[in-house]
CSV table of N, CA, C and O in Angstrom, one decimal:
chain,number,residue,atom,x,y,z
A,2,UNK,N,105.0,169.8,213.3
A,2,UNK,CA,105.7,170.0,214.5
A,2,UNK,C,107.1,169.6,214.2
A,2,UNK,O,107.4,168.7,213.4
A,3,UNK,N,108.3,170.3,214.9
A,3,UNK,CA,109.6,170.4,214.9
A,3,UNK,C,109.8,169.9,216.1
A,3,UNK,O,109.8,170.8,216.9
A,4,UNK,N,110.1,168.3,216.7
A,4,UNK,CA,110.5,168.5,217.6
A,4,UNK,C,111.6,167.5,217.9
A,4,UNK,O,112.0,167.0,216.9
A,5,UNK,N,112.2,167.0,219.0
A,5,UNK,CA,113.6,166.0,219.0
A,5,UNK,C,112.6,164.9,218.7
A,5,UNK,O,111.4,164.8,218.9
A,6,UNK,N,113.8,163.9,218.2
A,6,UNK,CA,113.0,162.3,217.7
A,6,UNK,C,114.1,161.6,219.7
A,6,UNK,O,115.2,161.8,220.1
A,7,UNK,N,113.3,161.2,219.9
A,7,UNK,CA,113.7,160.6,220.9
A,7,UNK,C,114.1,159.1,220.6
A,7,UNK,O,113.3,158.2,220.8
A,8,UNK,N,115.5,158.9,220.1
A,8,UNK,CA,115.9,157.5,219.7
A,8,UNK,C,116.6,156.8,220.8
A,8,UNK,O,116.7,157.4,221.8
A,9,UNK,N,117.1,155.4,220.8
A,9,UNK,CA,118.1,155.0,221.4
A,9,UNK,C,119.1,155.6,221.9
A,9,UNK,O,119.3,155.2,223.0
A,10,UNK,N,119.8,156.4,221.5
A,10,UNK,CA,121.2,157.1,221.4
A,10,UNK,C,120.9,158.1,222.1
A,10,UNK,O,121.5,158.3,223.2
A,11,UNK,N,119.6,159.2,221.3
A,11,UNK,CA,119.5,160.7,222.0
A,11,UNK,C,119.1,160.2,223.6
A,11,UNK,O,119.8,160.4,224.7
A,12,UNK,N,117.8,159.4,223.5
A,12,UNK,CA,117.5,159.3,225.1
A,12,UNK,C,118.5,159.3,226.4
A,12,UNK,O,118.2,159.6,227.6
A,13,UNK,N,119.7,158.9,226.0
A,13,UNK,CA,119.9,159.1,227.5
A,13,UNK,C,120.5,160.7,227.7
A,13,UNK,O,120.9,161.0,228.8
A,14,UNK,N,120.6,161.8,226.6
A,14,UNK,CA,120.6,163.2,226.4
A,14,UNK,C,119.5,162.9,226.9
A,14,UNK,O,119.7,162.3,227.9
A,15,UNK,N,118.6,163.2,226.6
A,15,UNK,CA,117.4,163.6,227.2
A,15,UNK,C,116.4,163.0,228.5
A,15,UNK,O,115.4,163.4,229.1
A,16,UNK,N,116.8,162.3,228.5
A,16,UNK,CA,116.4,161.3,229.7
A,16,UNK,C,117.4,162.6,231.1
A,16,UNK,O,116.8,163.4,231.8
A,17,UNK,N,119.0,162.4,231.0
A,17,UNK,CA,119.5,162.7,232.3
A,17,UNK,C,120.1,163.8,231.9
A,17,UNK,O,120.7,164.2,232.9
A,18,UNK,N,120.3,164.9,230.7
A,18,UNK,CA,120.8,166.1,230.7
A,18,UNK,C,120.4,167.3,230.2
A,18,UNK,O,121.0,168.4,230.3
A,19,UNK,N,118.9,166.8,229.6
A,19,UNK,CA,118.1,167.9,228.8
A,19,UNK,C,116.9,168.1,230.1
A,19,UNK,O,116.3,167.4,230.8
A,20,UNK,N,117.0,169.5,230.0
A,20,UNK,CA,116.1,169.8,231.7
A,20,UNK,C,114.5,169.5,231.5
A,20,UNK,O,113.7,169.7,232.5
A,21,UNK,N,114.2,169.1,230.3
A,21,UNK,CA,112.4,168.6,230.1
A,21,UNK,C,112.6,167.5,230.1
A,21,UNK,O,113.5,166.9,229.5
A,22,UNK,N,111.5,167.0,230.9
A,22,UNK,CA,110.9,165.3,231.0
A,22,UNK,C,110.8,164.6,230.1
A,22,UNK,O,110.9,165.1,229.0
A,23,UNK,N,110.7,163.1,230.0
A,23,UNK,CA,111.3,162.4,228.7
A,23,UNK,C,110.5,161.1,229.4
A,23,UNK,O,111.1,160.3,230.1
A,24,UNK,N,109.0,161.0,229.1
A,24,UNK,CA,108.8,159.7,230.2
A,24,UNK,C,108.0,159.0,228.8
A,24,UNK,O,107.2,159.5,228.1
A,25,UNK,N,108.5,157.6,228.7
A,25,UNK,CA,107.8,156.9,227.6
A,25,UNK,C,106.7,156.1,227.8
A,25,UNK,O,106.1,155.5,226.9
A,26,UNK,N,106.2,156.0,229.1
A,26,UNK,CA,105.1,155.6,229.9
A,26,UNK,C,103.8,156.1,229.5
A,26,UNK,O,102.8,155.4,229.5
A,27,UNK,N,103.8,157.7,229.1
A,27,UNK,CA,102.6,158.3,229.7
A,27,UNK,C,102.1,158.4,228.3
A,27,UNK,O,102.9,158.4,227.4
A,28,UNK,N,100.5,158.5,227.9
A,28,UNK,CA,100.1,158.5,227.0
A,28,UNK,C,100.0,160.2,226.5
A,28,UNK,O,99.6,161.2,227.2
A,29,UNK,N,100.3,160.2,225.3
A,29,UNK,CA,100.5,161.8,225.3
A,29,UNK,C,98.8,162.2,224.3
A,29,UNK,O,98.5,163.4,224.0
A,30,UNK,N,97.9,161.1,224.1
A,30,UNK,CA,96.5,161.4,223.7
A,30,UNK,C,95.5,161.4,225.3
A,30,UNK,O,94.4,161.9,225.5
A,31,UNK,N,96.1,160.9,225.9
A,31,UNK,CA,94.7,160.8,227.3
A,31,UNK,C,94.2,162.5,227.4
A,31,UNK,O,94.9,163.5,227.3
A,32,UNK,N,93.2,162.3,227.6
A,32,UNK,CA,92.7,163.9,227.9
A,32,UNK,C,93.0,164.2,229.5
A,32,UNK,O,92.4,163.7,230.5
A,33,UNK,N,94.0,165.4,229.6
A,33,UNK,CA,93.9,165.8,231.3
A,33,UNK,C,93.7,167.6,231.4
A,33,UNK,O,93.8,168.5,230.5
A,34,UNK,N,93.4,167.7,232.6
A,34,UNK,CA,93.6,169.1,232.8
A,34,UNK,C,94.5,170.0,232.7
A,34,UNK,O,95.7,169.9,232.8
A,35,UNK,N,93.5,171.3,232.3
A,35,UNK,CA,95.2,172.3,232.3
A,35,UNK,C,95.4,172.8,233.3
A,35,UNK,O,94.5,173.0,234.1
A,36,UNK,N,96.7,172.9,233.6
A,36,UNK,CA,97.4,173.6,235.0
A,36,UNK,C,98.0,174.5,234.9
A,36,UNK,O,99.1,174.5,234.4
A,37,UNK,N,97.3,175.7,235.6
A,37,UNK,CA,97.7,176.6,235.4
A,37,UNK,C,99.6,176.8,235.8
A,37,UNK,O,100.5,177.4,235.2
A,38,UNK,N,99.6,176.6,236.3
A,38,UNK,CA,100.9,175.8,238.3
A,38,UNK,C,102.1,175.3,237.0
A,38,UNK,O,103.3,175.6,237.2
A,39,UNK,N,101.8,174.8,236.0
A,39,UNK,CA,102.9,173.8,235.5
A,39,UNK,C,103.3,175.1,234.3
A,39,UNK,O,102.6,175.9,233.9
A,40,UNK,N,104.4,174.9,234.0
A,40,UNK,CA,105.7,175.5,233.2
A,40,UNK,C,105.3,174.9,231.9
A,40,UNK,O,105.5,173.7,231.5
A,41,UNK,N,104.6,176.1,231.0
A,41,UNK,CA,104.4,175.5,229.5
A,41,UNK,C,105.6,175.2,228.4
A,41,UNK,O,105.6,175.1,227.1
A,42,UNK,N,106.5,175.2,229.3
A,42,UNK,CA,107.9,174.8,228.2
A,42,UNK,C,108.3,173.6,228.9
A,42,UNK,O,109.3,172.9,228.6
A,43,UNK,N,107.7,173.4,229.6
A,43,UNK,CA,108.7,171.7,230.1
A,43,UNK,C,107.3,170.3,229.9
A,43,UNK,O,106.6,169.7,230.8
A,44,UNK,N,107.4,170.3,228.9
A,44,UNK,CA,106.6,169.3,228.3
A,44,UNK,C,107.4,168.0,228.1
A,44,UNK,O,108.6,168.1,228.3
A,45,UNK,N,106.8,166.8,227.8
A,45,UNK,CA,107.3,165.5,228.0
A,45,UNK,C,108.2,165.4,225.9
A,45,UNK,O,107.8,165.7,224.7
A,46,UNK,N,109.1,165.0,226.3
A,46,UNK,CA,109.9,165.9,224.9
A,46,UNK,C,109.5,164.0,224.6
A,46,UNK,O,109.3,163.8,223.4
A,47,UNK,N,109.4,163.0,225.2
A,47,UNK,CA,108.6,161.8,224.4
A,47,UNK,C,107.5,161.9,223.4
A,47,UNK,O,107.2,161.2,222.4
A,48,UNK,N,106.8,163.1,224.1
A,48,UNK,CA,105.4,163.1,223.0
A,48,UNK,C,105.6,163.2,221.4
A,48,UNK,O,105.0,162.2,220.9
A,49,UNK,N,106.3,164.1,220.6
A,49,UNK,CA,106.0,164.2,219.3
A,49,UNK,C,106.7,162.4,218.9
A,49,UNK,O,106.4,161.9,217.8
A,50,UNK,N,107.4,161.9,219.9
A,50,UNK,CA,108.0,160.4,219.0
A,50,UNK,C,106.9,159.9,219.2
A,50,UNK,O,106.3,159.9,218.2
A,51,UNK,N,106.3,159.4,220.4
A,51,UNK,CA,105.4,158.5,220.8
A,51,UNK,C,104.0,158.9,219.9
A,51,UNK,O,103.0,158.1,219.8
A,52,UNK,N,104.2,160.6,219.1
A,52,UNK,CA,102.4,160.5,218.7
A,52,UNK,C,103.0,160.1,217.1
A,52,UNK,O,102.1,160.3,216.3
A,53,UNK,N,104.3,159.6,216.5
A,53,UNK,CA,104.6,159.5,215.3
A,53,UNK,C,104.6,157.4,215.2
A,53,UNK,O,104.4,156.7,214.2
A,54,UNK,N,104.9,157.1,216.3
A,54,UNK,CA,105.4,155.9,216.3
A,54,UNK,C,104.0,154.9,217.2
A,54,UNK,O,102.9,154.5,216.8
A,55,UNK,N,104.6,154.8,218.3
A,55,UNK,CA,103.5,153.8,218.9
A,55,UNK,C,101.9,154.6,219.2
A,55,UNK,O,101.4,153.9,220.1
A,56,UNK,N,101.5,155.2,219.0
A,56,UNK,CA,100.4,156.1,218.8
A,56,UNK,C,99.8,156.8,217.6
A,56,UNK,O,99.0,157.7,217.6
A,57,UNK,N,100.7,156.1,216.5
A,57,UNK,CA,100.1,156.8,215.1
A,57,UNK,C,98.7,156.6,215.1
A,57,UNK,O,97.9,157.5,215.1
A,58,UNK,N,98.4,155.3,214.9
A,58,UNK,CA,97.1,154.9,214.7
A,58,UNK,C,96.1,155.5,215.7
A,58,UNK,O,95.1,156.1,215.4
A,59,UNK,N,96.3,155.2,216.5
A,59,UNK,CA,95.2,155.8,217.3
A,59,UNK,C,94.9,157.3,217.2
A,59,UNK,O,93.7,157.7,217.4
A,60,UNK,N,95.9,158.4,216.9
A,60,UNK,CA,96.0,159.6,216.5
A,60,UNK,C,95.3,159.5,215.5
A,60,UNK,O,94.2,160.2,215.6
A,61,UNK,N,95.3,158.8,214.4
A,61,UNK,CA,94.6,158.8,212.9
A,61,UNK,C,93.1,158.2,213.1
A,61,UNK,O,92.2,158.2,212.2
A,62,UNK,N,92.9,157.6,214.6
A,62,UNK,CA,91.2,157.4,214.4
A,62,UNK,C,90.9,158.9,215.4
A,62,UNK,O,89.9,159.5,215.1
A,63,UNK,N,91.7,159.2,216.4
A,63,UNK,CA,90.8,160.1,217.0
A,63,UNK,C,90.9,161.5,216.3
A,63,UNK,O,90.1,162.4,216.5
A,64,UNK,N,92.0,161.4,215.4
A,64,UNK,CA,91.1,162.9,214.7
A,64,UNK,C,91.5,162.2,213.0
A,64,UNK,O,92.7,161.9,212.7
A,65,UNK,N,90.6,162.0,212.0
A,65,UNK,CA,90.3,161.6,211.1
A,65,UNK,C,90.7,163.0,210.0
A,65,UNK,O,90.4,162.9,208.8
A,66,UNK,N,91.1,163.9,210.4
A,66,UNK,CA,91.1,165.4,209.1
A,66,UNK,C,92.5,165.7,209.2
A,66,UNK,O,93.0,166.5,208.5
A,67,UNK,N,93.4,164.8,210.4
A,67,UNK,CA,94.8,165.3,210.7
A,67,UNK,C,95.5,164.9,209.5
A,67,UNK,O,94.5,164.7,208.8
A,68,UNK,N,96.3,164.8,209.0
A,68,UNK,CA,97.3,164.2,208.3
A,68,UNK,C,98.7,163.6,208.6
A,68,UNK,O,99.5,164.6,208.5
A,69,UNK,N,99.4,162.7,209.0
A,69,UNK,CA,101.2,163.2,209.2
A,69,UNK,C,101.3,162.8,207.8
A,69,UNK,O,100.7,161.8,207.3
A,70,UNK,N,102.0,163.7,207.1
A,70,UNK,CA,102.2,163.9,205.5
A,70,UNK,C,103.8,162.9,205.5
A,70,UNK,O,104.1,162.0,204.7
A,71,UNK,N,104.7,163.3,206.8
A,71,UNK,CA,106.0,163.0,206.2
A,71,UNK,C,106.6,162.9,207.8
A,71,UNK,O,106.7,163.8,208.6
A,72,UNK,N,107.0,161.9,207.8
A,72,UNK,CA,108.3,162.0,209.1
A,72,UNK,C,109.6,162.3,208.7
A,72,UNK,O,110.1,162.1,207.5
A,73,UNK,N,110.2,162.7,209.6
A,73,UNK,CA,111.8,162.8,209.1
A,73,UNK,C,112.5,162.9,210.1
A,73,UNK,O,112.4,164.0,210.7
A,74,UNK,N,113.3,162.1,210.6
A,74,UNK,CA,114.5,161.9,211.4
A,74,UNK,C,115.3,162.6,211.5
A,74,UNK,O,116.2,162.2,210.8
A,75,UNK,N,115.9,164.3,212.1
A,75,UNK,CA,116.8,165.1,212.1
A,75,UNK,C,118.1,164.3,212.8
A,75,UNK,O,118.3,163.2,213.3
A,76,UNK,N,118.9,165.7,212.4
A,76,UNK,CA,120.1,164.7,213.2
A,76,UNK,C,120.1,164.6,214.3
A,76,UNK,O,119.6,165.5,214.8
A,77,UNK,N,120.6,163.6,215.4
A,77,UNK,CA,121.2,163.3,216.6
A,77,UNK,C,121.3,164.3,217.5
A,77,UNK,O,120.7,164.4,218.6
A,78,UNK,N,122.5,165.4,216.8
A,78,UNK,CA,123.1,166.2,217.5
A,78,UNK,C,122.7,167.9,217.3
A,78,UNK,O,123.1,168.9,217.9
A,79,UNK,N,121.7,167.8,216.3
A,79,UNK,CA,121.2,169.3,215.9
A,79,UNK,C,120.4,169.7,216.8
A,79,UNK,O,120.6,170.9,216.9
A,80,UNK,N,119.5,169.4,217.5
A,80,UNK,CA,118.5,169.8,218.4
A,80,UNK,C,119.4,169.8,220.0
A,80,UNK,O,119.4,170.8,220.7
A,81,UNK,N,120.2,168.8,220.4
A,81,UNK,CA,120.6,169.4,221.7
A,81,UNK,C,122.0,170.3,221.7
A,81,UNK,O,122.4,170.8,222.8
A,82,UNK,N,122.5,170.4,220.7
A,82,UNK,CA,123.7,171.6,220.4
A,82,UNK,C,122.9,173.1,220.4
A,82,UNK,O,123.5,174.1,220.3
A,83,UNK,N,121.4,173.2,220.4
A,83,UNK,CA,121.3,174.6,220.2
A,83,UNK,C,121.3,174.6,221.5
A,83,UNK,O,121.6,173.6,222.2
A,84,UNK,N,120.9,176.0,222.1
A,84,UNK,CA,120.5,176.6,223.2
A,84,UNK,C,119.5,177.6,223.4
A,84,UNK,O,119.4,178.6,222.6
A,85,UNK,N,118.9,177.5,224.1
A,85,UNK,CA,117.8,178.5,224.5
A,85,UNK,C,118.0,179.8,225.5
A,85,UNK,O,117.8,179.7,226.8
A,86,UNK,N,118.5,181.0,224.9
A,86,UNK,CA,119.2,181.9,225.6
A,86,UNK,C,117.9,182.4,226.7
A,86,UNK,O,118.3,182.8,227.8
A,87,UNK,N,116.5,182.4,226.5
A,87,UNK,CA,115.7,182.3,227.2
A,87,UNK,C,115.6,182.1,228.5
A,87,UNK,O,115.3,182.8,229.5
A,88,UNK,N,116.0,180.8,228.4
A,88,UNK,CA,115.8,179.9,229.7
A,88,UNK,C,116.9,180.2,230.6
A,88,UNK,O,116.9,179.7,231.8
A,89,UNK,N,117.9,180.8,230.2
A,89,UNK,CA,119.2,181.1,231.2
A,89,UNK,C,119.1,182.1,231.7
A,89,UNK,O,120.1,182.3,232.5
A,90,UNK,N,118.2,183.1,231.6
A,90,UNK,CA,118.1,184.4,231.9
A,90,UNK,C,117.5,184.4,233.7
A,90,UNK,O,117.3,185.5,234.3
């Protein structure tokens, strides 16, 4: 997975100016329903940090065949300088 690392710095980008949710509360392993109702692009942009950092372990007992081979910290500013010509349409 490619996705923002939600640090100190980026969060308040993404907390108050990136238009997907950013909640460090919510467990991103609990099992819930799918909804049909909800917007498959506005996902909690906390999840890929939270399943690399305070949720590793428990990721590595609930699925035992996964691997994370390699984390890597992109830059800061490379993921919110793109734009998604998509979403403006």
């Amino acid at each position: 997975m490619v996705e923002p690392a939600i640090t100190p710095i980026s969060w308040f980008f993404y907390r108050f100016i990136h238009q997907e949710p950013v909640n460090f509360s919510a467990d991103p392993l609990l099992e819930g329903k799918a909804s049909l109702d909800k917007d498959p692009y506005s996902a909690n942009q906390a999840f890929p940090t939270l399943l690399v950092t305070r949720y590793a372990q428990r990721l590595t007992l609930l699925f035992p065949d996964l691997r994370v081979c390699h984390v890597r910290w992109l830059s800061l500013f490379a993921y919110p300088l793109t734009v998604d010509s998509s979403r403006s349409r």
